[in-house]
JSON list of C-alpha atoms in Angstrom, two decimals:
[
{"chain": "A", "resi": 19, "resn": "MET", "atom": "CA", "xyz": [24.36, 67.18, 229.17]},
{"chain": "A", "resi": 20, "resn": "ARG", "atom": "CA", "xyz": [21.64, 69.62, 230.74]},
{"chain": "A", "resi": 21, "resn": "GLN", "atom": "CA", "xyz": [19.74, 69.90, 227.87]},
{"chain": "A", "resi": 22, "resn": "PRO", "atom": "CA", "xyz": [19.09, 66.05, 227.77]},
{"chain": "A", "resi": 23, "resn": "ILE", "atom": "CA", "xyz": [18.00, 65.74, 231.66]},
{"chain": "A", "resi": 24, "resn": "GLN", "atom": "CA", "xyz": [15.91, 69.11, 231.41]},
{"chain": "A", "resi": 25, "resn": "LEU", "atom": "CA", "xyz": [13.78, 66.84, 228.33]},
{"chain": "A", "resi": 26, "resn": "ILE", "atom": "CA", "xyz": [13.26, 63.93, 230.03]},
{"chain": "A", "resi": 27, "resn": "LEU", "atom": "CA", "xyz": [11.79, 66.09, 232.83]},
{"chain": "A", "resi": 28, "resn": "PHE", "atom": "CA", "xyz": [9.55, 68.03, 230.43]},
{"chain": "A", "resi": 29, "resn": "ILE", "atom": "CA", "xyz": [8.39, 64.47, 229.04]},
{"chain": "A", "resi": 30, "resn": "LEU", "atom": "CA", "xyz": [7.68, 63.11, 232.32]},
{"chain": "A", "resi": 31, "resn": "CYS", "atom": "CA", "xyz": [5.96, 66.53, 233.24]},
{"chain": "A", "resi": 32, "resn": "PHE", "atom": "CA", "xyz": [3.96, 66.16, 230.30]},
{"chain": "A", "resi": 33, "resn": "PHE", "atom": "CA", "xyz": [3.01, 62.76, 230.72]},
{"chain": "A", "resi": 34, "resn": "ALA", "atom": "CA", "xyz": [1.88, 63.11, 234.35]},
{"chain": "A", "resi": 35, "resn": "CYS", "atom": "CA", "xyz": [-0.53, 65.85, 233.36]},
{"chain": "A", "resi": 36, "resn": "ALA", "atom": "CA", "xyz": [-2.29, 64.07, 230.34]},
{"chain": "A", "resi": 37, "resn": "ALA", "atom": "CA", "xyz": [-2.66, 61.15, 233.03]},
{"chain": "A", "resi": 38, "resn": "SER", "atom": "CA", "xyz": [-3.97, 63.30, 235.64]},
{"chain": "A", "resi": 39, "resn": "ALA", "atom": "CA", "xyz": [-6.20, 65.18, 232.77]},
{"chain": "A", "resi": 40, "resn": "SER", "atom": "CA", "xyz": [-7.73, 61.72, 231.61]},
{"chain": "A", "resi": 41, "resn": "ALA", "atom": "CA", "xyz": [-8.14, 60.52, 235.22]},
{"chain": "A", "resi": 42, "resn": "ASP", "atom": "CA", "xyz": [-10.70, 63.16, 235.81]},
{"chain": "A", "resi": 43, "resn": "ASP", "atom": "CA", "xyz": [-12.21, 63.10, 232.17]},
{"chain": "A", "resi": 44, "resn": "PHE", "atom": "CA", "xyz": [-12.61, 59.01, 233.12]},
{"chain": "A", "resi": 45, "resn": "THR", "atom": "CA", "xyz": [-14.30, 60.40, 236.02]},
{"chain": "A", "resi": 46, "resn": "LYS", "atom": "CA", "xyz": [-16.39, 62.72, 234.40]},
{"chain": "A", "resi": 47, "resn": "PHE", "atom": "CA", "xyz": [-17.78, 59.80, 231.99]},
{"chain": "A", "resi": 48, "resn": "LYS", "atom": "CA", "xyz": [-18.06, 57.67, 234.60]},
{"chain": "A", "resi": 49, "resn": "ASN", "atom": "CA", "xyz": [-20.50, 59.39, 236.36]},
{"chain": "A", "resi": 50, "resn": "SER", "atom": "CA", "xyz": [-22.48, 60.88, 233.52]},
{"chain": "A", "resi": 51, "resn": "SER", "atom": "CA", "xyz": [-25.12, 59.67, 230.70]},
{"chain": "A", "resi": 52, "resn": "LEU", "atom": "CA", "xyz": [-22.43, 59.26, 228.43]},
{"chain": "A", "resi": 53, "resn": "LYS", "atom": "CA", "xyz": [-21.49, 55.81, 230.30]},
{"chain": "A", "resi": 54, "resn": "ASN", "atom": "CA", "xyz": [-24.54, 54.35, 229.04]},
{"chain": "A", "resi": 55, "resn": "PRO", "atom": "CA", "xyz": [-25.71, 56.65, 226.60]},
{"chain": "A", "resi": 56, "resn": "ASN", "atom": "CA", "xyz": [-28.64, 54.56, 225.39]},
{"chain": "A", "resi": 57, "resn": "THR", "atom": "CA", "xyz": [-31.87, 53.60, 226.56]},
{"chain": "A", "resi": 58, "resn": "PHE", "atom": "CA", "xyz": [-34.97, 51.16, 225.67]},
{"chain": "A", "resi": 59, "resn": "LYS", "atom": "CA", "xyz": [-38.54, 51.52, 227.25]},
{"chain": "A", "resi": 60, "resn": "SER", "atom": "CA", "xyz": [-42.07, 49.71, 226.80]},
{"chain": "A", "resi": 61, "resn": "GLY", "atom": "CA", "xyz": [-44.79, 51.29, 228.35]},
{"chain": "A", "resi": 62, "resn": "VAL", "atom": "CA", "xyz": [-48.51, 50.86, 228.24]},
{"chain": "A", "resi": 63, "resn": "GLY", "atom": "CA", "xyz": [-51.03, 53.78, 229.11]},
{"chain": "A", "resi": 64, "resn": "PHE", "atom": "CA", "xyz": [-54.37, 54.98, 229.04]},
{"chain": "A", "resi": 65, "resn": "VAL", "atom": "CA", "xyz": [-55.39, 57.68, 226.28]},
{"chain": "A", "resi": 66, "resn": "TRP", "atom": "CA", "xyz": [-57.95, 60.02, 225.91]},
{"chain": "A", "resi": 67, "resn": "LEU", "atom": "CA", "xyz": [-59.21, 61.31, 221.72]},
{"chain": "A", "resi": 68, "resn": "SER", "atom": "CA", "xyz": [-60.96, 64.25, 222.48]},
{"chain": "A", "resi": 69, "resn": "ASP", "atom": "CA", "xyz": [-63.25, 64.55, 219.50]},
{"chain": "A", "resi": 70, "resn": "PHE", "atom": "CA", "xyz": [-64.79, 61.35, 219.83]},
{"chain": "A", "resi": 71, "resn": "ASP", "atom": "CA", "xyz": [-64.44, 61.29, 223.77]},
{"chain": "A", "resi": 72, "resn": "SER", "atom": "CA", "xyz": [-63.18, 58.15, 223.34]},
{"chain": "A", "resi": 73, "resn": "GLN", "atom": "CA", "xyz": [-60.99, 55.97, 225.78]},
{"chain": "A", "resi": 74, "resn": "GLY", "atom": "CA", "xyz": [-58.10, 52.95, 225.25]},
{"chain": "A", "resi": 75, "resn": "LEU", "atom": "CA", "xyz": [-54.92, 51.88, 225.44]},
{"chain": "A", "resi": 76, "resn": "MET", "atom": "CA", "xyz": [-51.61, 52.84, 224.02]},
{"chain": "A", "resi": 77, "resn": "PHE", "atom": "CA", "xyz": [-48.37, 50.56, 223.75]},
{"chain": "A", "resi": 78, "resn": "ASN", "atom": "CA", "xyz": [-45.45, 51.90, 222.87]},
{"chain": "A", "resi": 79, "resn": "ASN", "atom": "CA", "xyz": [-41.59, 51.17, 222.94]},
{"chain": "A", "resi": 80, "resn": "SER", "atom": "CA", "xyz": [-38.62, 53.32, 222.59]},
{"chain": "A", "resi": 81, "resn": "TYR", "atom": "CA", "xyz": [-35.16, 53.86, 222.08]},
{"chain": "A", "resi": 82, "resn": "ASN", "atom": "CA", "xyz": [-33.28, 57.05, 222.63]},
{"chain": "A", "resi": 83, "resn": "ARG", "atom": "CA", "xyz": [-29.49, 58.16, 222.77]},
{"chain": "A", "resi": 84, "resn": "TYR", "atom": "CA", "xyz": [-27.63, 60.98, 224.66]},
{"chain": "A", "resi": 85, "resn": "LEU", "atom": "CA", "xyz": [-25.78, 63.23, 222.88]},
{"chain": "A", "resi": 86, "resn": "THR", "atom": "CA", "xyz": [-24.58, 65.39, 225.31]},
{"chain": "A", "resi": 87, "resn": "GLU", "atom": "CA", "xyz": [-24.94, 65.23, 229.22]},
{"chain": "A", "resi": 88, "resn": "ARG", "atom": "CA", "xyz": [-28.62, 66.43, 229.17]},
{"chain": "A", "resi": 89, "resn": "VAL", "atom": "CA", "xyz": [-29.87, 66.16, 225.29]},
{"chain": "A", "resi": 90, "resn": "ALA", "atom": "CA", "xyz": [-31.00, 63.04, 223.90]},
{"chain": "A", "resi": 91, "resn": "LEU", "atom": "CA", "xyz": [-32.64, 61.98, 220.56]},
{"chain": "A", "resi": 92, "resn": "GLY", "atom": "CA", "xyz": [-34.77, 58.83, 220.06]},
{"chain": "A", "resi": 93, "resn": "LEU", "atom": "CA", "xyz": [-37.19, 56.84, 218.34]},
{"chain": "A", "resi": 94, "resn": "ASN", "atom": "CA", "xyz": [-41.00, 56.17, 219.76]},
{"chain": "A", "resi": 95, "resn": "VAL", "atom": "CA", "xyz": [-43.09, 53.39, 217.99]},
{"chain": "A", "resi": 96, "resn": "GLY", "atom": "CA", "xyz": [-46.90, 52.12, 219.50]},
{"chain": "A", "resi": 97, "resn": "LEU", "atom": "CA", "xyz": [-50.26, 51.20, 218.92]},
{"chain": "A", "resi": 98, "resn": "VAL", "atom": "CA", "xyz": [-53.23, 52.95, 220.19]},
{"chain": "A", "resi": 99, "resn": "THR", "atom": "CA", "xyz": [-56.51, 51.36, 220.44]},
{"chain": "A", "resi": 100, "resn": "ALA", "atom": "CA", "xyz": [-59.67, 52.55, 221.66]},
{"chain": "A", "resi": 101, "resn": "SER", "atom": "CA", "xyz": [-63.70, 53.16, 220.97]},
{"chain": "A", "resi": 102, "resn": "ARG", "atom": "CA", "xyz": [-66.78, 54.41, 222.49]},
{"chain": "A", "resi": 103, "resn": "TYR", "atom": "CA", "xyz": [-70.18, 51.94, 223.14]},
{"chain": "A", "resi": 104, "resn": "ASP", "atom": "CA", "xyz": [-73.14, 53.86, 222.03]},
{"chain": "A", "resi": 105, "resn": "GLU", "atom": "CA", "xyz": [-76.14, 52.08, 224.02]},
{"chain": "A", "resi": 106, "resn": "GLY", "atom": "CA", "xyz": [-78.98, 54.08, 222.46]},
{"chain": "A", "resi": 107, "resn": "LYS", "atom": "CA", "xyz": [-77.83, 52.77, 218.99]},
{"chain": "A", "resi": 108, "resn": "GLN", "atom": "CA", "xyz": [-76.36, 49.21, 220.38]},
{"chain": "A", "resi": 109, "resn": "LEU", "atom": "CA", "xyz": [-73.09, 49.46, 218.43]},
{"chain": "A", "resi": 110, "resn": "TYR", "atom": "CA", "xyz": [-69.27, 50.97, 218.79]},
{"chain": "A", "resi": 111, "resn": "SER", "atom": "CA", "xyz": [-69.97, 54.24, 217.63]},
{"chain": "A", "resi": 112, "resn": "ILE", "atom": "CA", "xyz": [-66.38, 54.96, 217.46]},
{"chain": "A", "resi": 113, "resn": "LYS", "atom": "CA", "xyz": [-63.37, 52.20, 216.93]},
{"chain": "A", "resi": 114, "resn": "ASN", "atom": "CA", "xyz": [-59.74, 53.08, 216.40]},
{"chain": "A", "resi": 115, "resn": "THR", "atom": "CA", "xyz": [-56.41, 51.47, 216.07]},
{"chain": "A", "resi": 116, "resn": "PHE", "atom": "CA", "xyz": [-53.64, 53.53, 215.33]},
{"chain": "A", "resi": 117, "resn": "TYR", "atom": "CA", "xyz": [-49.90, 52.70, 215.03]},
{"chain": "A", "resi": 118, "resn": "MET", "atom": "CA", "xyz": [-47.67, 55.63, 215.12]},
{"chain": "A", "resi": 119, "resn": "GLY", "atom": "CA", "xyz": [-44.08, 56.19, 215.29]},
{"chain": "A", "resi": 120, "resn": "GLY", "atom": "CA", "xyz": [-42.10, 59.28, 215.51]},
{"chain": "A", "resi": 121, "resn": "LEU", "atom": "CA", "xyz": [-38.17, 61.05, 216.08]},
{"chain": "A", "resi": 122, "resn": "GLU", "atom": "CA", "xyz": [-38.34, 62.61, 219.55]},
{"chain": "A", "resi": 123, "resn": "ALA", "atom": "CA", "xyz": [-35.40, 65.60, 220.99]},
{"chain": "A", "resi": 124, "resn": "SER", "atom": "CA", "xyz": [-35.68, 65.74, 224.82]},
{"chain": "A", "resi": 125, "resn": "PHE", "atom": "CA", "xyz": [-33.81, 67.51, 227.64]},
{"chain": "A", "resi": 126, "resn": "ASP", "atom": "CA", "xyz": [-33.25, 66.84, 231.37]},
{"chain": "A", "resi": 127, "resn": "LEU", "atom": "CA", "xyz": [-34.56, 69.30, 233.15]},
{"chain": "A", "resi": 128, "resn": "LEU", "atom": "CA", "xyz": [-33.38, 67.41, 236.47]},
{"chain": "A", "resi": 129, "resn": "LYS", "atom": "CA", "xyz": [-31.06, 64.34, 236.52]},
{"chain": "A", "resi": 130, "resn": "ASN", "atom": "CA", "xyz": [-29.13, 62.88, 239.53]},
{"chain": "A", "resi": 131, "resn": "GLU", "atom": "CA", "xyz": [-28.36, 59.20, 240.32]},
{"chain": "A", "resi": 132, "resn": "THR", "atom": "CA", "xyz": [-31.55, 58.07, 240.90]},
{"chain": "A", "resi": 133, "resn": "VAL", "atom": "CA", "xyz": [-34.22, 60.54, 239.05]},
{"chain": "A", "resi": 134, "resn": "SER", "atom": "CA", "xyz": [-34.33, 62.46, 235.60]},
{"chain": "A", "resi": 135, "resn": "LEU", "atom": "CA", "xyz": [-37.35, 64.82, 234.70]},
{"chain": "A", "resi": 136, "resn": "ARG", "atom": "CA", "xyz": [-37.14, 65.24, 230.93]},
{"chain": "A", "resi": 137, "resn": "LEU", "atom": "CA", "xyz": [-39.28, 67.68, 228.41]},
{"chain": "A", "resi": 138, "resn": "GLY", "atom": "CA", "xyz": [-39.40, 66.69, 224.73]},
{"chain": "A", "resi": 139, "resn": "ALA", "atom": "CA", "xyz": [-40.85, 67.00, 221.29]},
{"chain": "A", "resi": 140, "resn": "GLY", "atom": "CA", "xyz": [-40.64, 65.86, 217.94]},
{"chain": "A", "resi": 141, "resn": "GLY", "atom": "CA", "xyz": [-42.40, 64.63, 214.92]},
{"chain": "A", "resi": 142, "resn": "THR", "atom": "CA", "xyz": [-45.19, 61.99, 214.51]},
{"chain": "A", "resi": 143, "resn": "ALA", "atom": "CA", "xyz": [-46.82, 59.92, 211.82]},
{"chain": "A", "resi": 144, "resn": "ARG", "atom": "CA", "xyz": [-49.57, 57.47, 212.21]},
{"chain": "A", "resi": 145, "resn": "HIS", "atom": "CA", "xyz": [-51.54, 54.86, 210.25]},
{"chain": "A", "resi": 146, "resn": "ARG", "atom": "CA", "xyz": [-55.35, 55.17, 211.34]},
{"chain": "A", "resi": 147, "resn": "SER", "atom": "CA", "xyz": [-57.70, 52.60, 211.09]},
{"chain": "A", "resi": 148, "resn": "GLU", "atom": "CA", "xyz": [-61.36, 53.41, 212.34]},
{"chain": "A", "resi": 149, "resn": "ILE", "atom": "CA", "xyz": [-65.24, 52.77, 212.38]},
{"chain": "A", "resi": 150, "resn": "ASN", "atom": "CA", "xyz": [-66.84, 55.97, 212.85]},
{"chain": "A", "resi": 151, "resn": "SER", "atom": "CA", "xyz": [-70.52, 56.55, 212.78]},
{"chain": "A", "resi": 152, "resn": "ASP", "atom": "CA", "xyz": [-69.89, 60.74, 212.13]},
{"chain": "A", "resi": 153, "resn": "PRO", "atom": "CA", "xyz": [-66.91, 60.41, 210.09]},
{"chain": "A", "resi": 154, "resn": "GLU", "atom": "CA", "xyz": [-67.39, 64.33, 208.38]},
{"chain": "A", "resi": 155, "resn": "GLY", "atom": "CA", "xyz": [-67.01, 62.85, 204.70]},
{"chain": "A", "resi": 156, "resn": "GLU", "atom": "CA", "xyz": [-64.05, 60.55, 205.10]},
{"chain": "A", "resi": 157, "resn": "GLY", "atom": "CA", "xyz": [-63.71, 56.77, 204.48]},
{"chain": "A", "resi": 158, "resn": "THR", "atom": "CA", "xyz": [-66.60, 54.20, 202.81]},
{"chain": "A", "resi": 159, "resn": "PHE", "atom": "CA", "xyz": [-69.94, 53.90, 204.51]},
{"chain": "A", "resi": 160, "resn": "ASP", "atom": "CA", "xyz": [-71.42, 50.23, 205.45]},
{"chain": "A", "resi": 161, "resn": "GLY", "atom": "CA", "xyz": [-74.72, 50.97, 207.23]},
{"chain": "A", "resi": 162, "resn": "ALA", "atom": "CA", "xyz": [-74.77, 53.34, 209.98]},
{"chain": "A", "resi": 163, "resn": "VAL", "atom": "CA", "xyz": [-70.33, 53.44, 209.99]},
{"chain": "A", "resi": 164, "resn": "ALA", "atom": "CA", "xyz": [-67.72, 54.17, 207.92]},
{"chain": "A", "resi": 165, "resn": "HIS", "atom": "CA", "xyz": [-64.63, 52.67, 207.47]},
{"chain": "A", "resi": 166, "resn": "ILE", "atom": "CA", "xyz": [-61.49, 55.10, 207.40]},
{"chain": "A", "resi": 167, "resn": "ARG", "atom": "CA", "xyz": [-57.85, 53.97, 206.65]},
{"chain": "A", "resi": 168, "resn": "THR", "atom": "CA", "xyz": [-55.53, 56.72, 206.13]},
{"chain": "A", "resi": 169, "resn": "SER", "atom": "CA", "xyz": [-52.25, 57.84, 207.38]},
{"chain": "A", "resi": 170, "resn": "ASP", "atom": "CA", "xyz": [-51.42, 61.59, 209.00]},
{"chain": "A", "resi": 171, "resn": "VAL", "atom": "CA", "xyz": [-48.46, 63.38, 210.61]},
{"chain": "A", "resi": 172, "resn": "GLY", "atom": "CA", "xyz": [-47.86, 66.05, 213.20]},
{"chain": "A", "resi": 173, "resn": "TYR", "atom": "CA", "xyz": [-46.21, 66.52, 216.35]},
{"chain": "A", "resi": 174, "resn": "ASN", "atom": "CA", "xyz": [-45.85, 65.72, 219.86]},
{"chain": "A", "resi": 175, "resn": "GLY", "atom": "CA", "xyz": [-44.78, 67.01, 223.08]},
{"chain": "A", "resi": 176, "resn": "PHE", "atom": "CA", "xyz": [-44.30, 65.12, 226.36]},
{"chain": "A", "resi": 177, "resn": "LEU", "atom": "CA", "xyz": [-42.90, 65.18, 230.34]},
{"chain": "A", "resi": 178, "resn": "GLU", "atom": "CA", "xyz": [-41.23, 62.16, 231.09]},
{"chain": "A", "resi": 179, "resn": "ASN", "atom": "CA", "xyz": [-39.25, 60.78, 234.22]},
{"chain": "A", "resi": 180, "resn": "ASP", "atom": "CA", "xyz": [-37.56, 58.03, 235.05]},
{"chain": "A", "resi": 181, "resn": "PHE", "atom": "CA", "xyz": [-36.36, 56.26, 238.33]},
{"chain": "A", "resi": 182, "resn": "THR", "atom": "CA", "xyz": [-33.41, 54.23, 238.52]},
{"chain": "A", "resi": 183, "resn": "PHE", "atom": "CA", "xyz": [-33.38, 50.61, 239.95]},
{"chain": "A", "resi": 184, "resn": "LEU", "atom": "CA", "xyz": [-31.24, 48.16, 240.27]},
{"chain": "A", "resi": 185, "resn": "ARG", "atom": "CA", "xyz": [-27.75, 48.31, 238.01]},
{"chain": "A", "resi": 186, "resn": "SER", "atom": "CA", "xyz": [-29.43, 49.87, 234.98]},
{"chain": "A", "resi": 187, "resn": "GLY", "atom": "CA", "xyz": [-33.28, 49.36, 235.31]},
{"chain": "A", "resi": 188, "resn": "ILE", "atom": "CA", "xyz": [-35.60, 52.17, 234.56]},
{"chain": "A", "resi": 189, "resn": "ILE", "atom": "CA", "xyz": [-38.90, 52.69, 235.81]},
{"chain": "A", "resi": 190, "resn": "GLY", "atom": "CA", "xyz": [-41.00, 55.46, 235.39]},
{"chain": "A", "resi": 191, "resn": "ALA", "atom": "CA", "xyz": [-44.16, 57.81, 234.18]},
{"chain": "A", "resi": 192, "resn": "ARG", "atom": "CA", "xyz": [-44.71, 59.69, 230.97]},
{"chain": "A", "resi": 193, "resn": "VAL", "atom": "CA", "xyz": [-47.41, 62.24, 229.74]},
{"chain": "A", "resi": 194, "resn": "GLY", "atom": "CA", "xyz": [-47.97, 63.23, 226.40]},
{"chain": "A", "resi": 195, "resn": "TYR", "atom": "CA", "xyz": [-49.92, 64.63, 223.58]},
{"chain": "A", "resi": 196, "resn": "TYR", "atom": "CA", "xyz": [-50.47, 64.30, 219.69]},
{"chain": "A", "resi": 197, "resn": "SER", "atom": "CA", "xyz": [-51.70, 66.31, 217.00]},
{"chain": "A", "resi": 198, "resn": "TYR", "atom": "CA", "xyz": [-52.15, 65.30, 213.56]},
{"chain": "A", "resi": 199, "resn": "SER", "atom": "CA", "xyz": [-53.33, 67.29, 210.23]},
{"chain": "A", "resi": 200, "resn": "LYS", "atom": "CA", "xyz": [-56.48, 65.20, 210.24]},
{"chain": "A", "resi": 201, "resn": "GLY", "atom": "CA", "xyz": [-57.91, 63.27, 212.54]},
{"chain": "A", "resi": 202, "resn": "THR", "atom": "CA", "xyz": [-58.65, 63.45, 216.54]},
{"chain": "A", "resi": 203, "resn": "PRO", "atom": "CA", "xyz": [-55.49, 64.21, 218.79]},
{"chain": "A", "resi": 204, "resn": "ILE", "atom": "CA", "xyz": [-54.46, 61.99, 221.55]},
{"chain": "A", "resi": 205, "resn": "PHE", "atom": "CA", "xyz": [-54.03, 62.73, 224.83]},
{"chain": "A", "resi": 206, "resn": "ALA", "atom": "CA", "xyz": [-52.08, 59.89, 227.05]},
{"chain": "A", "resi": 207, "resn": "ILE", "atom": "CA", "xyz": [-50.41, 58.97, 230.61]},
{"chain": "A", "resi": 208, "resn": "GLY", "atom": "CA", "xyz": [-48.87, 55.85, 231.24]},
{"chain": "A", "resi": 209, "resn": "MET", "atom": "CA", "xyz": [-46.00, 53.86, 232.52]},
{"chain": "A", "resi": 210, "resn": "HIS", "atom": "CA", "xyz": [-42.88, 52.22, 231.48]},
{"chain": "A", "resi": 211, "resn": "VAL", "atom": "CA", "xyz": [-40.38, 49.79, 231.90]},
{"chain": "A", "resi": 212, "resn": "GLY", "atom": "CA", "xyz": [-36.86, 49.47, 230.14]},
{"chain": "A", "resi": 213, "resn": "PHE", "atom": "CA", "xyz": [-32.90, 49.83, 230.84]},
{"chain": "A", "resi": 214, "resn": "ARG", "atom": "CA", "xyz": [-29.96, 51.69, 230.41]},
{"chain": "A", "resi": 215, "resn": "PHE", "atom": "CA", "xyz": [-26.96, 50.19, 227.80]}
]
């Protein structure tokens, strides 16, 4: 008679401890990045192409998924358009259009309910379409300029912050550097808006 009572008490204690542990796990889960592990952001920024001293705009969309509380992997696609007008020659000495994409990994240096600051890096590729008055042996010449259409691979690094607003909205800024096997590197600074889900 005592053995069934001890067995019932043991089972009740086991379930009580399991329920308490799962409640703690749920609280941690509820307050963590893993509650809404996905983020989608759209941004616009200013770019500077150092080799040609040209400026322009970058439009990009990114998707990130948190794997742990602070580590995320993501995909970033974008478009860069930049140019430089030569007053002396009365023509665009540089006109760039880049279609870009890459995979990124990031780590949150600072994270709380309203602000996050992350550092990231990844591989990137681009297809570039350029009009260039000083092409260094690339492209097809058409009068005073050359038309270049080619693809390059490289890497990028970035520093980014997010501010949370409303329930799942995100607004923030990003500074990034993109370097490629050929062609000019890109320095970009911009703002983005998005949401967590």
